[in-house]
Short mmCIF file of C-alpha atoms in Angstrom, two decimals:
data_model
loop_
_atom_site.label_atom_id
_atom_site.label_comp_id
_atom_site.label_asym_id
_atom_site.label_seq_id
_atom_site.Cartn_x
_atom_site.Cartn_y
_atom_site.Cartn_z
CA MET I 7 -22.56 3.79 14.22
CA SER I 8 -25.47 1.45 14.63
CA LYS I 9 -25.52 -2.32 14.27
CA ASN I 10 -25.21 -3.59 10.66
CA GLU I 11 -24.04 -0.16 9.50
CA ALA I 12 -20.34 -0.98 9.05
CA GLY I 13 -20.66 -3.41 6.14
CA ILE I 14 -17.18 -4.70 5.29
CA VAL I 15 -14.74 -3.72 8.03
CA ILE I 16 -11.11 -3.06 7.12
CA VAL I 17 -8.69 -3.09 10.03
CA GLY I 18 -5.77 -0.81 9.15
CA GLY I 19 -5.67 2.47 7.25
CA GLY I 20 -2.31 2.03 5.56
CA LEU I 21 -1.80 1.91 1.81
CA ALA I 22 -3.15 -1.66 1.58
CA GLY I 23 -6.23 -0.92 3.67
CA LEU I 24 -7.04 2.30 1.83
CA THR I 25 -6.54 0.65 -1.56
CA THR I 26 -8.89 -2.17 -0.56
CA ALA I 27 -11.44 0.41 0.59
CA CYS I 28 -11.22 2.18 -2.77
CA TYR I 29 -11.96 -0.97 -4.75
CA LEU I 30 -14.80 -2.08 -2.50
CA ALA I 31 -16.40 1.36 -2.40
CA ARG I 32 -16.08 1.61 -6.17
CA ASP I 33 -18.25 -1.51 -6.38
CA SER I 34 -20.89 0.26 -4.25
CA LEU I 35 -20.19 -1.89 -1.20
CA LYS I 36 -20.52 -0.48 2.31
CA VAL I 37 -17.03 -0.11 3.78
CA THR I 38 -15.67 1.01 7.15
CA VAL I 39 -11.96 1.49 7.87
CA PHE I 40 -10.55 1.56 11.41
CA GLU I 41 -7.04 2.95 11.86
CA LYS I 42 -5.57 2.98 15.37
CA SER I 43 -3.13 5.81 14.61
CA SER I 44 -4.15 9.45 14.43
CA MET I 45 -2.78 9.48 10.86
CA LEU I 46 -3.63 7.35 7.86
CA GLY I 47 -0.99 5.70 5.72
CA GLY I 48 1.01 3.47 8.08
CA ARG I 49 4.57 3.23 6.78
CA GLY I 50 3.52 5.27 3.78
CA THR I 51 3.06 8.48 5.76
CA SER I 52 5.29 11.52 5.54
CA SER I 53 6.17 14.08 8.21
CA ASP I 54 7.10 17.75 7.89
CA SER I 55 10.11 19.33 9.59
CA ASN I 56 11.58 22.77 8.91
CA GLU I 57 9.78 23.06 5.57
CA TYR I 58 11.04 19.63 4.46
CA ARG I 59 8.93 16.51 4.07
CA PHE I 60 10.34 13.14 5.11
CA ASN I 61 8.90 9.75 4.17
CA ARG I 62 8.57 7.40 7.11
CA GLY I 63 9.16 4.22 5.13
CA ILE I 64 9.69 3.52 1.45
CA HIS I 65 10.73 6.47 -0.68
CA ALA I 66 10.26 5.52 -4.34
CA ILE I 67 7.75 3.86 -6.63
CA TYR I 68 9.05 1.01 -8.74
CA THR I 69 7.11 1.67 -11.92
CA GLY I 70 6.02 -1.15 -14.16
CA GLU I 71 4.58 -3.29 -11.36
CA ALA I 72 1.30 -3.70 -9.51
CA MET I 73 1.45 -0.41 -7.60
CA THR I 74 1.57 1.82 -10.67
CA GLU I 75 -1.20 -0.26 -12.26
CA VAL I 76 -3.39 0.18 -9.18
CA LEU I 77 -2.78 3.93 -8.93
CA GLU I 78 -3.63 4.34 -12.61
CA GLU I 79 -6.73 2.18 -12.33
CA LEU I 80 -7.99 4.12 -9.32
CA ALA I 81 -7.05 7.45 -10.98
CA ILE I 82 -4.82 8.52 -8.07
CA PRO I 83 -2.74 11.45 -9.36
CA TYR I 84 0.94 11.85 -8.53
CA SER I 85 4.08 13.28 -10.07
CA GLY I 86 7.75 12.72 -9.42
CA GLY I 87 11.20 12.37 -10.83
CA THR I 88 14.08 9.98 -11.30
CA PRO I 89 17.58 10.93 -10.06
CA LYS I 90 20.00 11.47 -12.93
CA VAL I 91 23.10 10.75 -10.84
CA ALA I 92 23.76 8.46 -7.86
CA HIS I 93 26.95 8.23 -5.82
CA ILE I 94 28.78 5.88 -3.48
CA LEU I 95 30.25 7.36 -0.31
CA HIS I 96 33.46 5.57 0.62
CA GLU I 97 35.93 6.80 3.24
CA GLY I 98 34.67 10.36 2.95
CA LYS I 99 34.81 10.50 -0.86
CA LEU I 100 32.04 10.33 -3.43
CA TYR I 101 32.23 8.03 -6.45
CA PRO I 102 29.68 7.61 -9.27
CA ALA I 103 27.47 4.60 -8.61
CA PRO I 104 27.98 2.06 -11.43
CA PHE I 105 24.42 1.97 -12.70
CA SER I 106 25.29 2.83 -16.30
CA THR I 107 28.07 1.95 -18.72
CA LEU I 108 29.61 5.42 -18.40
CA SER I 109 29.48 5.51 -14.59
CA LEU I 110 30.94 2.01 -14.43
CA LEU I 111 33.85 2.87 -16.73
CA THR I 112 34.63 6.13 -14.94
CA ASN I 113 34.32 4.71 -11.41
CA ARG I 114 37.71 4.95 -9.67
CA LEU I 115 36.66 3.02 -6.58
CA LEU I 116 36.31 -0.26 -8.44
CA GLY I 117 39.18 -2.03 -10.16
CA LEU I 118 38.98 -3.77 -13.52
CA ARG I 119 38.20 -7.17 -11.97
CA ASP I 120 35.58 -5.57 -9.74
CA LYS I 121 33.87 -4.08 -12.77
CA MET I 122 33.97 -7.36 -14.68
CA GLU I 123 32.39 -9.21 -11.77
CA LEU I 124 29.72 -6.54 -11.40
CA VAL I 125 28.79 -6.81 -15.08
CA ARG I 126 28.53 -10.60 -14.81
CA LEU I 127 26.42 -10.24 -11.67
CA PHE I 128 23.85 -7.91 -13.22
CA ARG I 129 23.64 -10.12 -16.29
CA SER I 130 22.91 -13.03 -13.96
CA ILE I 131 20.21 -10.99 -12.22
CA ALA I 132 18.57 -10.19 -15.57
CA ARG I 133 18.38 -13.91 -16.44
CA THR I 134 17.19 -15.15 -13.03
CA ASN I 135 13.59 -16.14 -12.42
CA PRO I 136 12.73 -14.47 -9.09
CA VAL I 137 10.55 -17.40 -8.02
CA ASP I 138 13.53 -19.76 -8.26
CA VAL I 139 15.34 -17.89 -5.44
CA ALA I 140 12.35 -17.29 -3.19
CA ASN I 141 13.58 -19.72 -0.54
CA ILE I 142 17.04 -18.23 -0.04
CA SER I 143 18.00 -14.94 1.55
CA VAL I 144 19.53 -11.96 -0.21
CA GLN I 145 22.67 -12.38 1.88
CA GLN I 146 23.07 -16.01 0.89
CA TRP I 147 22.47 -15.18 -2.77
CA LEU I 148 25.18 -12.50 -2.69
CA ASN I 149 27.64 -14.65 -0.74
CA ASP I 150 27.26 -17.46 -3.27
CA ARG I 151 27.98 -15.23 -6.26
CA VAL I 152 30.23 -12.37 -5.23
CA ARG I 153 33.95 -12.84 -4.66
CA ARG I 154 35.34 -9.31 -4.78
CA PRO I 155 35.10 -7.47 -1.39
CA ARG I 156 34.27 -4.05 -2.86
CA VAL I 157 31.63 -5.54 -5.12
CA LEU I 158 30.08 -7.26 -2.11
CA SER I 159 30.11 -3.99 -0.15
CA PHE I 160 28.44 -2.13 -3.01
CA MET I 161 25.84 -4.84 -3.64
CA THR I 162 25.03 -5.06 0.06
CA ALA I 163 24.37 -1.31 0.24
CA TYR I 164 22.39 -1.51 -3.00
CA ALA I 165 20.30 -4.38 -1.59
CA TRP I 166 19.57 -2.37 1.56
CA THR I 167 18.16 0.42 -0.60
CA THR I 168 16.30 -1.90 -2.95
CA THR I 169 14.58 -3.99 -0.27
CA TYR I 170 14.25 -1.19 2.32
CA CYS I 171 15.73 -3.58 4.87
CA SER I 172 19.18 -4.07 6.41
CA ALA I 173 18.42 -7.63 7.60
CA LEU I 174 19.44 -9.25 4.33
CA ASP I 175 19.78 -12.62 6.02
CA VAL I 176 15.99 -12.81 6.40
CA VAL I 177 14.80 -11.03 3.24
CA SER I 178 13.94 -13.31 0.34
CA ALA I 179 16.20 -12.98 -2.69
CA GLU I 180 13.03 -13.02 -4.78
CA VAL I 181 12.25 -9.47 -3.64
CA PHE I 182 15.74 -8.24 -4.45
CA ILE I 183 15.88 -9.87 -7.89
CA LEU I 184 12.40 -8.68 -8.86
CA LYS I 185 13.05 -5.08 -7.80
CA THR I 186 16.41 -5.00 -9.58
CA GLN I 187 14.88 -6.36 -12.78
CA LEU I 188 12.20 -3.67 -12.60
CA THR I 189 14.83 -0.92 -12.33
CA MET I 190 16.55 -2.32 -15.41
CA ARG I 191 13.36 -1.88 -17.45
CA HIS I 192 11.45 0.99 -15.83
CA PRO I 193 12.33 4.24 -14.04
CA VAL I 194 12.17 4.52 -10.26
CA VAL I 195 10.02 7.54 -9.35
CA TYR I 196 10.41 9.65 -6.22
CA VAL I 197 7.01 11.17 -5.51
CA ASP I 198 6.66 14.95 -5.36
CA GLY I 199 5.35 15.94 -1.96
CA GLY I 200 6.21 12.60 -0.41
CA TRP I 201 4.13 9.45 -0.10
CA GLN I 202 1.59 11.41 1.94
CA THR I 203 0.19 12.60 -1.40
CA LEU I 204 -0.63 8.97 -2.28
CA VAL I 205 -2.20 8.42 1.14
CA GLU I 206 -4.37 11.49 0.72
CA GLY I 207 -5.33 10.48 -2.81
CA LEU I 208 -6.39 6.99 -1.75
CA SER I 209 -8.24 8.32 1.28
CA ASN I 210 -10.16 10.88 -0.77
CA SER I 211 -11.01 8.27 -3.40
CA ALA I 212 -12.32 5.85 -0.78
CA LYS I 213 -14.41 8.55 0.91
CA SER I 214 -15.83 9.77 -2.38
CA GLY I 215 -17.02 6.20 -3.00
CA GLY I 216 -18.86 6.21 0.32
CA ALA I 217 -16.32 4.54 2.62
CA GLN I 218 -16.24 5.61 6.26
CA ILE I 219 -12.78 6.07 7.74
CA PHE I 220 -12.13 6.33 11.47
CA LYS I 221 -8.70 7.39 12.73
CA GLY I 222 -7.50 6.89 16.29
CA THR I 223 -9.78 3.87 16.63
CA SER I 224 -8.14 0.61 17.68
CA VAL I 225 -9.67 -2.80 16.99
CA GLU I 226 -9.01 -5.06 19.97
CA ALA I 227 -10.69 -8.28 18.85
CA ILE I 228 -12.44 -9.94 15.97
CA GLU I 229 -15.72 -11.59 16.90
CA GLU I 230 -16.99 -14.73 15.22
CA LYS I 231 -20.32 -16.46 14.82
CA ASN I 232 -20.94 -19.90 13.33
CA GLY I 233 -17.31 -20.18 12.29
CA ARG I 234 -17.17 -16.83 10.48
CA ALA I 235 -15.97 -13.36 11.34
CA SER I 236 -19.08 -11.43 12.35
CA GLY I 237 -17.68 -8.14 13.58
CA VAL I 238 -14.99 -6.36 15.58
CA ARG I 239 -14.65 -5.22 19.15
CA LEU I 240 -13.16 -1.73 19.52
CA GLN I 241 -10.84 -0.56 22.27
CA ASN I 242 -13.69 1.27 23.99
CA GLY I 243 -15.61 -2.00 24.22
CA LYS I 244 -18.08 -1.17 21.47
CA TYR I 245 -19.06 -4.00 19.14
CA VAL I 246 -19.35 -3.29 15.42
CA ASP I 247 -21.19 -5.79 13.26
CA ALA I 248 -19.59 -6.63 9.89
CA SER I 249 -20.52 -8.65 6.83
CA ALA I 250 -16.80 -9.38 6.35
CA VAL I 251 -13.48 -8.42 7.96
CA VAL I 252 -10.28 -7.56 6.11
CA LEU I 253 -6.99 -7.37 8.01
CA ALA I 254 -4.59 -4.86 6.45
CA VAL I 255 -2.16 -4.68 9.34
CA SER I 256 1.34 -5.84 10.23
CA PRO I 257 2.12 -9.53 10.85
CA ARG I 258 2.35 -8.77 14.58
CA GLU I 259 -1.10 -7.23 14.63
CA THR I 260 -2.48 -10.08 12.56
CA ALA I 261 -1.06 -12.61 15.01
CA ARG I 262 -2.67 -10.70 17.86
CA LEU I 263 -6.11 -10.59 16.25
CA ILE I 264 -6.34 -13.98 14.56
CA PRO I 265 -6.30 -16.12 17.79
CA ASN I 266 -9.53 -14.43 18.81
CA LEU I 267 -11.26 -16.15 15.90
CA ASN I 268 -10.94 -19.64 17.40
CA GLY I 269 -10.54 -21.08 13.93
CA ALA I 270 -13.16 -18.91 12.24
CA ALA I 271 -12.52 -17.82 8.67
CA LEU I 272 -11.77 -14.24 7.74
CA ASP I 273 -13.77 -13.17 4.68
#
């Protein structure tokens, strides 16, 4: 790659980086993606084991929000299904998860008062503006509203699944409320073939638009000139000139790369 050939450099080949590459390439802009891993997708990748495919991170698409809009707009094909039945495992026994009127009424794990509190709780969730609870954690939100121990246990497990995080004391309640409201209105889709199908679809779309994607290539520093990001320095010491730099990496990686700017602005 010669000087001035990279165009807009995207650091990170996960779902965010690949999606950005698709949009930029679609607008006929020169795009180069650097992904340090040997695989694209980040936490959206899937791995195969004994003829089964396992998602590394999130498992389902919450339809009705930005992700489904983006996939439709970029014409990324996928198929999937929604589970008809969910269960709670408690002390070695399975009970129907109370996600419908029938499953709530027939649930033998929860008592009458438990069920009444659960109904009130979900009604409260439906009426809550997610932005209003952005500054409190999921754990605090639950502790303030749930009194019945079994309801708290169920909602805690449900929140783990909904937010994909067990550290509910640091996750914003906004995420939990928003995701729960989405499931009340739209189906949750588990993607056939795993999330790797989405990664491959985004990658192919970006490449077909002219984007260059390099795997196994780590960006070690962002260079700046006249107060602006001017390029990136790769692990092998090679400098790549860029008209703009987009960071699509984890907060830890961002913190590592941003100090090298010395106050310069990322485009």
